Tab-separated table of C-alpha atoms in Angstrom:
chain	number	residue	atom	x	y	z
A	227	MET	CA	-9.148	-24.449	5.417
A	228	GLY	CA	-7.536	-26.534	8.142
A	229	ALA	CA	-4.769	-25.887	10.637
A	230	THR	CA	-1.976	-23.619	9.611
A	231	ARG	CA	1.641	-24.634	9.553
A	232	SER	CA	4.974	-22.892	9.714
A	233	THR	CA	6.181	-22.031	6.220
A	234	SER	CA	9.582	-21.070	4.921
A	235	ARG	CA	9.864	-18.630	2.073
A	236	LEU	CA	8.477	-20.077	-1.141
A	237	LEU	CA	10.777	-19.640	-4.097
A	238	SER	CA	7.826	-20.442	-6.338
A	239	LEU	CA	6.015	-17.293	-5.185
A	240	ASP	CA	9.088	-15.161	-5.895
A	241	ALA	CA	9.430	-16.814	-9.311
A	242	PHE	CA	5.727	-16.300	-10.039
A	243	ARG	CA	6.031	-12.623	-9.117
A	244	GLY	CA	9.154	-12.294	-11.258
A	245	ALA	CA	7.483	-13.993	-14.231
A	246	THR	CA	4.606	-11.533	-13.918
A	247	ILE	CA	6.899	-8.493	-13.948
A	248	ALA	CA	9.024	-9.840	-16.804
A	249	GLY	CA	5.830	-10.522	-18.755
A	250	MET	CA	4.571	-6.990	-18.151
A	251	LEU	CA	7.833	-5.535	-19.449
A	252	LEU	CA	7.765	-7.823	-22.494
A	253	VAL	CA	4.190	-6.909	-23.416
A	254	ASN	CA	4.505	-3.179	-22.683
A	255	ASN	CA	7.688	-2.575	-24.697
A	256	PRO	CA	7.516	-3.987	-28.232
A	257	GLY	CA	9.721	-2.515	-30.902
A	258	SER	CA	6.597	-1.507	-32.802
A	259	TRP	CA	2.970	-1.591	-31.690
A	260	SER	CA	2.052	-2.288	-35.317
A	261	ASP	CA	3.952	-5.596	-35.320
A	262	LEU	CA	2.866	-7.852	-32.473
A	263	TYR	CA	2.491	-11.585	-32.060
A	264	PRO	CA	-1.218	-12.239	-31.410
A	265	PRO	CA	-0.537	-13.878	-27.999
A	266	LEU	CA	1.226	-10.672	-26.877
A	267	ALA	CA	-1.601	-8.396	-28.026
A	268	HIS	CA	-4.670	-7.416	-26.035
A	269	ALA	CA	-8.124	-8.523	-27.090
A	270	PRO	CA	-9.816	-5.560	-28.850
A	271	TRP	CA	-12.687	-5.616	-26.333
A	272	HIS	CA	-14.388	-8.859	-25.268
A	273	GLY	CA	-12.279	-12.017	-25.043
A	274	TRP	CA	-8.834	-12.745	-23.702
A	275	THR	CA	-5.281	-13.485	-24.773
A	276	PRO	CA	-2.387	-14.881	-22.687
A	277	THR	CA	-0.975	-11.390	-22.222
A	278	ILE	CA	-3.739	-10.290	-19.841
A	279	GLN	CA	-2.540	-12.812	-17.238
A	280	ARG	CA	0.440	-10.632	-16.328
A	281	LYS	CA	-1.492	-7.926	-14.449
A	282	LYS	CA	-3.817	-10.457	-12.884
A	283	GLY	CA	-0.792	-12.386	-11.632
A	284	LYS	CA	0.660	-9.261	-10.042
A	285	ILE	CA	-2.509	-8.448	-8.131
A	286	MET	CA	-2.966	-12.090	-7.109
A	287	SER	CA	0.607	-12.248	-5.776
A	288	VAL	CA	-0.098	-9.142	-3.676
A	289	GLY	CA	-2.906	-11.050	-1.972
A	290	VAL	CA	-0.819	-14.186	-1.393
A	291	ALA	CA	2.043	-12.152	0.059
A	292	MET	CA	-0.374	-10.287	2.336
A	293	THR	CA	-1.559	-13.515	3.933
A	294	LEU	CA	1.964	-14.852	4.395
A	295	SER	CA	3.079	-11.531	5.869
A	296	PHE	CA	0.177	-10.748	8.203
A	297	ALA	CA	-1.447	-14.030	9.232
A	298	ARG	CA	1.215	-15.164	11.671
A	299	ARG	CA	1.484	-11.732	13.247
A	300	VAL	CA	-2.276	-11.628	13.726
A	301	GLU	CA	-2.215	-15.094	15.307
A	302	GLN	CA	0.522	-13.949	17.668
A	303	GLY	CA	-1.605	-11.054	18.880
A	304	ALA	CA	-0.164	-8.180	16.848
A	305	ASP	CA	-2.150	-4.954	17.011
A	306	ARG	CA	-4.501	-4.952	14.030
A	307	GLY	CA	-4.700	-1.179	14.070
A	308	ALA	CA	-0.920	-0.931	13.699
A	309	LEU	CA	-0.995	-3.439	10.851
A	310	PHE	CA	-3.700	-1.462	9.083
A	311	ARG	CA	-1.681	1.745	9.470
A	312	HIS	CA	1.151	-0.084	7.743
A	313	VAL	CA	-1.252	-1.066	4.939
A	314	LEU	CA	-2.460	2.530	4.683
A	315	VAL	CA	1.054	3.992	4.454
A	316	ARG	CA	2.206	1.384	1.950
A	317	SER	CA	-0.873	1.947	-0.195
A	318	ALA	CA	-0.275	5.701	-0.198
A	319	ILE	CA	3.346	5.227	-1.292
A	320	ILE	CA	2.412	2.845	-4.116
A	321	PHE	CA	-0.366	5.197	-5.266
A	322	GLY	CA	2.103	8.092	-5.173
A	323	LEU	CA	4.596	6.138	-7.277
A	324	GLY	CA	1.851	5.573	-9.839
A	325	LEU	CA	1.116	9.291	-10.019
A	326	PHE	CA	4.850	9.993	-10.295
A	327	LEU	CA	5.071	7.658	-13.288
A	328	ALA	CA	2.079	9.363	-14.895
A	329	ALA	CA	3.575	12.842	-14.411
A	330	PHE	CA	7.204	12.026	-15.298
A	331	PRO	CA	9.212	13.866	-16.654
A	332	PHE	CA	7.059	16.831	-15.543
A	333	GLY	CA	7.370	18.763	-18.797
A	334	LEU	CA	11.151	18.970	-18.528
A	335	LEU	CA	11.589	17.524	-22.020
A	336	PRO	CA	10.365	19.487	-25.057
A	337	ALA	CA	8.225	16.565	-26.241
A	338	HIS	CA	6.381	16.236	-22.936
A	339	ASN	CA	3.353	18.402	-22.227
A	340	PHE	CA	2.656	18.364	-18.499
A	341	ALA	CA	-0.488	19.796	-16.943
A	342	LEU	CA	-2.096	18.822	-13.658
A	343	GLU	CA	-5.559	19.270	-15.117
A	344	LYS	CA	-4.784	16.513	-17.656
A	345	LEU	CA	-2.758	14.176	-15.437
A	346	ARG	CA	-4.020	10.598	-15.581
A	347	ILE	CA	-5.093	9.655	-12.059
A	348	PRO	CA	-5.816	5.907	-12.489
A	349	GLY	CA	-3.046	3.481	-13.377
A	350	VAL	CA	-1.613	0.046	-12.667
A	351	LEU	CA	0.153	1.013	-9.438
A	352	GLN	CA	-2.783	3.133	-8.313
A	353	ARG	CA	-5.087	0.141	-8.754
A	354	ILE	CA	-2.694	-2.140	-6.878
A	355	ALA	CA	-2.574	0.416	-4.054
A	356	LEU	CA	-6.374	0.592	-3.752
A	357	CYS	CA	-6.732	-3.180	-3.936
A	358	TYR	CA	-4.044	-3.658	-1.304
A	359	LEU	CA	-5.772	-1.138	0.964
A	360	ALA	CA	-9.239	-2.670	0.635
A	361	ALA	CA	-8.053	-6.269	0.815
A	362	GLY	CA	-5.875	-5.424	3.830
A	363	ALA	CA	-8.842	-3.946	5.684
A	364	ILE	CA	-10.955	-7.024	4.886
A	365	PHE	CA	-8.147	-9.435	5.792
A	366	LEU	CA	-7.603	-7.894	9.209
A	367	ARG	CA	-11.295	-8.216	10.139
A	368	THR	CA	-12.366	-11.544	8.641
A	369	SER	CA	-11.435	-15.215	8.355
A	370	TRP	CA	-10.728	-16.919	5.039
A	371	LYS	CA	-14.427	-17.702	4.736
A	372	GLY	CA	-15.288	-14.035	5.172
A	373	GLN	CA	-12.644	-13.065	2.635
A	374	LEU	CA	-14.055	-15.508	0.096
A	375	GLY	CA	-17.540	-14.196	0.882
A	376	TRP	CA	-16.396	-10.617	0.290
A	377	ALA	CA	-14.897	-11.641	-3.064
A	378	ALA	CA	-18.158	-13.280	-4.131
A	379	CYS	CA	-20.239	-10.276	-3.063
A	380	LEU	CA	-17.972	-7.825	-4.872
A	381	LEU	CA	-18.113	-9.856	-8.083
A	382	LEU	CA	-21.867	-10.375	-7.963
A	383	GLY	CA	-22.424	-6.735	-7.057
A	384	TYR	CA	-20.290	-5.538	-9.964
A	385	TRP	CA	-22.194	-7.835	-12.330
A	386	ALA	CA	-25.464	-6.368	-11.099
A	387	LEU	CA	-24.212	-2.799	-11.459
A	388	LEU	CA	-23.036	-3.229	-15.043
A	389	THR	CA	-26.095	-5.145	-16.206
A	390	LEU	CA	-28.972	-3.601	-14.233
A	391	VAL	CA	-28.157	0.067	-13.573
A	392	PRO	CA	-29.289	2.271	-16.487
A	393	VAL	CA	-26.749	4.672	-17.969
A	394	PRO	CA	-28.221	8.046	-19.002
A	395	GLY	CA	-28.747	8.077	-22.737
A	396	HIS	CA	-27.800	4.412	-23.170
A	397	GLY	CA	-29.904	2.256	-20.867
A	398	ALA	CA	-28.928	-0.732	-18.747
A	399	GLY	CA	-26.718	-3.665	-19.640
A	400	VAL	CA	-24.548	-1.958	-22.277
A	401	LEU	CA	-21.107	-3.590	-22.310
A	402	GLU	CA	-19.585	-1.734	-25.246
A	403	PRO	CA	-16.716	0.791	-24.852
A	404	THR	CA	-19.202	3.672	-24.852
A	405	GLY	CA	-22.392	3.340	-22.844
A	406	ASN	CA	-21.331	1.047	-20.019
A	407	LEU	CA	-21.627	2.198	-16.399
A	408	ALA	CA	-17.864	2.085	-15.734
A	409	TRP	CA	-17.273	4.403	-18.699
A	410	TRP	CA	-20.009	6.801	-17.550
A	411	ILE	CA	-18.596	7.070	-14.012
A	412	ASP	CA	-15.017	7.579	-15.220
A	413	ALA	CA	-16.093	10.135	-17.814
A	414	HIS	CA	-17.919	12.199	-15.177
A	415	LEU	CA	-15.798	11.793	-12.035
A	416	LEU	CA	-12.394	11.617	-13.725
A	417	ALA	CA	-13.066	13.977	-16.631
A	418	GLY	CA	-9.738	14.918	-18.210
A	419	HIS	CA	-7.786	12.491	-16.008
A	420	THR	CA	-8.275	9.188	-17.841
A	421	TRP	CA	-5.992	7.280	-20.213
A	422	SER	CA	-5.766	8.877	-23.642
A	423	GLY	CA	-5.338	5.456	-25.273
A	424	ALA	CA	-8.504	3.942	-23.794
A	425	PRO	CA	-11.069	2.202	-26.069
A	426	ALA	CA	-13.459	5.148	-25.604
A	427	PRO	CA	-12.865	8.793	-24.609
A	428	GLY	CA	-13.386	9.256	-20.885
A	429	PHE	CA	-12.991	5.554	-20.082
A	430	ASP	CA	-10.067	4.132	-18.125
A	431	PRO	CA	-9.182	0.405	-17.852
A	432	GLU	CA	-8.003	1.075	-14.276
A	433	GLY	CA	-10.985	3.273	-13.509
A	434	ILE	CA	-13.185	3.715	-10.453
A	435	LEU	CA	-15.940	1.121	-10.768
A	436	SER	CA	-13.788	-1.662	-12.221
A	437	THR	CA	-11.587	-1.488	-9.126
A	438	ILE	CA	-14.381	-3.387	-7.332
A	439	PRO	CA	-13.732	-6.744	-9.077
A	440	ALA	CA	-9.977	-6.078	-8.922
A	441	ILE	CA	-10.292	-6.063	-5.122
A	442	ALA	CA	-11.952	-9.455	-5.428
A	443	THR	CA	-8.952	-10.599	-7.446
A	444	THR	CA	-6.667	-9.601	-4.583
A	445	LEU	CA	-8.897	-11.498	-2.161
A	446	PHE	CA	-8.548	-14.629	-4.304
A	447	GLY	CA	-4.822	-14.208	-3.765
A	448	VAL	CA	-5.405	-13.812	-0.029
A	449	VAL	CA	-7.358	-17.096	0.046
A	450	ALA	CA	-4.606	-18.772	-1.999
A	451	GLY	CA	-2.200	-17.564	0.688
A	452	HIS	CA	-4.264	-19.439	3.280
A	453	LEU	CA	-3.899	-22.572	1.150
A	454	VAL	CA	-0.137	-22.063	1.151
A	455	ARG	CA	-0.129	-21.812	4.942
A	456	ALA	CA	-2.385	-24.835	5.404
A	457	SER	CA	-0.663	-27.292	3.037
A	458	SER	CA	2.775	-28.253	1.813
A	459	GLY	CA	4.486	-30.494	-0.688
A	460	PRO	CA	2.610	-32.107	-3.571
A	461	ALA	CA	-0.698	-31.650	-1.722
A	462	LEU	CA	-0.337	-27.872	-1.963
A	463	SER	CA	0.521	-28.009	-5.663
A	464	LEU	CA	-2.523	-30.187	-6.283
A	465	ARG	CA	-4.861	-27.946	-4.259
A	466	LEU	CA	-3.729	-24.838	-6.112
A	467	VAL	CA	-4.139	-26.485	-9.516
A	468	ARG	CA	-7.475	-28.062	-8.554
A	469	ASP	CA	-8.960	-24.840	-7.170
A	470	GLY	CA	-7.566	-22.919	-10.119
A	471	ALA	CA	-9.254	-25.319	-12.520
A	472	ILE	CA	-12.550	-24.838	-10.692
A	473	LEU	CA	-12.241	-21.046	-11.021
A	474	LEU	CA	-11.327	-21.378	-14.690
A	475	THR	CA	-14.468	-23.383	-15.316
A	476	LEU	CA	-16.672	-20.992	-13.331
A	477	GLY	CA	-15.217	-17.984	-15.126
A	478	ALA	CA	-15.659	-19.559	-18.560
A	479	VAL	CA	-19.282	-20.475	-17.833
A	480	TRP	CA	-20.016	-17.035	-16.383
A	481	GLY	CA	-18.430	-15.541	-19.487
A	482	LEU	CA	-21.244	-16.968	-21.570
A	483	VAL	CA	-23.620	-14.400	-20.047
A	484	PHE	CA	-21.140	-11.770	-18.785
A	485	PRO	CA	-18.295	-11.645	-21.319
A	486	LEU	CA	-14.643	-11.901	-20.343
A	487	ASN	CA	-13.339	-8.357	-20.701
A	488	LYS	CA	-10.019	-7.063	-19.433
A	489	ASN	CA	-10.828	-3.376	-19.878
A	490	LEU	CA	-14.043	-3.656	-17.874
A	491	TRP	CA	-12.433	-6.261	-15.578
A	492	THR	CA	-15.731	-8.124	-15.705
A	493	SER	CA	-16.530	-10.547	-12.899
A	494	SER	CA	-16.193	-13.513	-15.260
A	495	TYR	CA	-12.755	-12.233	-16.291
A	496	ALA	CA	-11.728	-11.833	-12.645
A	497	VAL	CA	-12.710	-15.420	-11.812
A	498	PHE	CA	-11.264	-16.887	-15.024
A	499	MET	CA	-7.891	-15.196	-14.708
A	500	ALA	CA	-7.672	-15.904	-10.982
A	501	GLY	CA	-8.016	-19.525	-11.993
A	502	TRP	CA	-5.125	-19.228	-14.425
A	503	ALA	CA	-2.996	-17.533	-11.775
A	504	MET	CA	-3.648	-20.323	-9.251
A	505	VAL	CA	-2.916	-23.028	-11.826
A	506	LEU	CA	0.364	-21.357	-12.761
A	507	LEU	CA	1.327	-20.833	-9.125
A	508	GLY	CA	0.557	-24.485	-8.439
A	509	GLY	CA	2.729	-25.512	-11.377
A	510	PHE	CA	5.568	-23.283	-10.214
A	511	HIS	CA	5.265	-24.711	-6.701
A	512	TRP	CA	5.448	-28.295	-7.933
A	513	LEU	CA	8.439	-27.663	-10.186
A	514	ILE	CA	10.453	-25.456	-7.826
A	515	ASP	CA	9.508	-26.225	-4.222
A	516	VAL	CA	8.459	-29.871	-4.575
A	517	ARG	CA	10.690	-31.261	-7.330
A	518	GLY	CA	13.531	-28.924	-6.467
A	519	TRP	CA	14.123	-27.785	-10.035
A	520	LYS	CA	15.298	-24.313	-9.078
A	521	ARG	CA	18.036	-23.402	-11.508
A	522	TRP	CA	15.721	-22.583	-14.417
A	523	ALA	CA	13.698	-20.254	-12.184
A	524	ALA	CA	16.667	-18.294	-10.820
A	525	PRO	CA	16.226	-15.372	-13.276
A	526	LEU	CA	12.546	-15.124	-12.333
A	527	VAL	CA	13.353	-15.191	-8.617
A	528	ILE	CA	15.888	-12.404	-9.166
A	529	TYR	CA	13.293	-10.353	-11.040
A	530	GLY	CA	10.726	-10.996	-8.310
A	531	SER	CA	13.089	-9.901	-5.539
A	532	ASN	CA	12.800	-6.282	-6.719
A	533	ALA	CA	9.516	-6.426	-8.619
A	534	LEU	CA	8.222	-2.955	-7.732
A	535	ALA	CA	11.560	-1.280	-8.403
A	536	MET	CA	11.854	-2.970	-11.806
A	537	PHE	CA	8.338	-1.957	-12.790
A	538	VAL	CA	8.849	1.695	-11.827
A	539	LEU	CA	12.305	1.944	-13.410
A	540	ALA	CA	11.113	0.289	-16.612
A	541	GLY	CA	8.207	2.728	-16.754
A	542	LEU	CA	10.544	5.701	-16.459
A	543	VAL	CA	12.946	4.390	-19.090
A	544	GLY	CA	10.107	3.425	-21.403
A	545	LYS	CA	8.744	6.984	-21.335
A	546	LEU	CA	12.170	8.498	-21.921
A	547	LEU	CA	12.707	6.293	-24.980
A	548	TYR	CA	9.620	7.915	-26.527
A	549	LEU	CA	10.180	11.452	-25.284
A	550	ILE	CA	13.842	11.904	-26.194
A	551	LYS	CA	13.619	12.868	-29.843
A	552	TRP	CA	15.249	14.961	-32.523
A	553	THR	CA	14.726	15.952	-36.155
A	554	GLY	CA	16.127	13.512	-38.715
A	555	VAL	CA	17.786	14.373	-42.005
A	556	ASP	CA	14.421	14.030	-43.732
A	557	GLY	CA	12.904	16.608	-41.410
A	558	GLN	CA	10.816	14.013	-39.540
A	559	ALA	CA	10.885	13.587	-35.765
A	560	VAL	CA	12.974	10.617	-34.578
A	561	THR	CA	12.519	9.113	-31.104
A	562	LEU	CA	15.356	7.444	-29.252
A	563	LYS	CA	13.362	4.213	-29.198
A	564	GLY	CA	12.651	4.390	-32.923
A	565	TRP	CA	16.322	5.056	-33.684
A	566	ILE	CA	17.507	2.085	-31.572
A	567	TYR	CA	14.843	-0.147	-33.075
A	568	GLN	CA	15.621	0.786	-36.686
A	569	ILE	CA	19.416	0.529	-36.267
A	570	CYS	CA	19.734	-2.531	-34.042
A	571	PHE	CA	16.691	-4.735	-34.602
A	572	VAL	CA	14.878	-4.075	-37.893
A	573	PRO	CA	17.825	-5.378	-39.993
A	574	LEU	CA	17.858	-8.661	-38.062
A	575	ALA	CA	14.440	-10.148	-38.717
A	576	SER	CA	10.926	-9.758	-40.063
A	577	PRO	CA	8.903	-6.877	-38.565
A	578	VAL	CA	7.096	-9.100	-36.054
A	579	ASN	CA	10.278	-10.862	-34.966
A	580	ALA	CA	12.244	-7.616	-34.817
A	581	SER	CA	9.566	-6.132	-32.573
A	582	LEU	CA	9.763	-9.184	-30.312
A	583	LEU	CA	13.567	-9.003	-30.256
A	584	PHE	CA	13.393	-5.402	-29.037
A	585	ALA	CA	10.973	-6.356	-26.256
A	586	THR	CA	13.156	-9.319	-25.284
A	587	ALA	CA	16.244	-7.110	-25.167
A	588	PHE	CA	14.353	-4.652	-22.951
A	589	VAL	CA	13.522	-7.466	-20.525
A	590	LEU	CA	17.133	-8.696	-20.535
A	591	VAL	CA	18.535	-5.228	-19.832
A	592	PHE	CA	16.337	-4.915	-16.777
A	593	PHE	CA	17.206	-8.428	-15.721
A	594	GLY	CA	20.818	-7.241	-15.685
A	595	ILE	CA	19.823	-4.394	-13.381
A	596	ALA	CA	17.797	-6.729	-11.155
A	597	TRP	CA	20.713	-9.169	-11.030
A	598	GLY	CA	23.079	-6.396	-9.989
A	599	LEU	CA	20.761	-5.367	-7.162
A	600	TRP	CA	20.269	-8.995	-6.115
A	601	ARG	CA	23.989	-9.702	-6.101
A	602	LYS	CA	24.617	-6.749	-3.784
A	603	LYS	CA	21.577	-7.769	-1.708
A	604	TRP	CA	19.897	-4.409	-2.338
A	605	PHE	CA	16.178	-4.987	-2.094
A	606	VAL	CA	13.810	-2.056	-2.453
A	607	LYS	CA	11.035	-2.540	0.108
A	608	ILE	CA	8.101	-0.348	1.121
């Protein structure tokens, strides 16, 4: 990887993180789930669309930030045990926030049925917490070569598990919503605690087994962080884009025998989307940190400065928009979100465009909140 250098804070990384969060809010909050632009919709099962990059980008940025945060302290002789305790505490807090989001508003609204025996345990923040914990442990005990080796072993091991281990009643190598090994493990170990909207009952897209390749995703971010420390200027932009292109090619080729699948987080998907994340980060770096074109990225940097807070707050508000409801004049239930959407957005455009306008307005409202926090220099850190 080469000798490391002293690095100042990269605005491109903050902008990349902010773009990821803004994208998550845009995709997760359409005016109507029945009216979506195809690029903003998820692939039904196998395949990919641009929208799946948002979560991958978030997990990749966690890995990059880990390297930039810990590497210098390790080199200066910081106690690795103390650093790991920090990782452990931070992971527990992030996991707890995920459970809080899943449980909110705890049955306090008439439309919300809350029961611990049905609480969804997996989730986006829970997965990030587990990936951060595992990648942190690996980072503190290995070099970049070991970290890349761990990523390769995790991806190859997951491929072997899904294709070679027989599932009772279905056999080996099943990659459909029902019958795959990840589904079987979730359905048995997380019975009653998986996502109700999953492609198959008992399955969870942030489930137990598929966390293995997600850890590898974080480690790709860790290795990208080493690139950031080892290079600068146009050379760094080029290395990120070049290595990203290599991963894109490897992932696409692997996908011919092990399909790209976001729900299963297949190994080919992990490699392919890590490639996209590195290419985008390289592009951001060239535009912002090399060329100095920073003004356009200011909103993204502001979003990225309080990424976790924006994600949690948006999750809370998003649930309330569905759960605050009343009976309309026709006797039908009306949600607060549906009322806002019908009054403010449906009259303005076609169904697809109105749905996009609602999502865009949601992102802009939370940008206003992020801007207010940024202006007062209030940054929520864990």
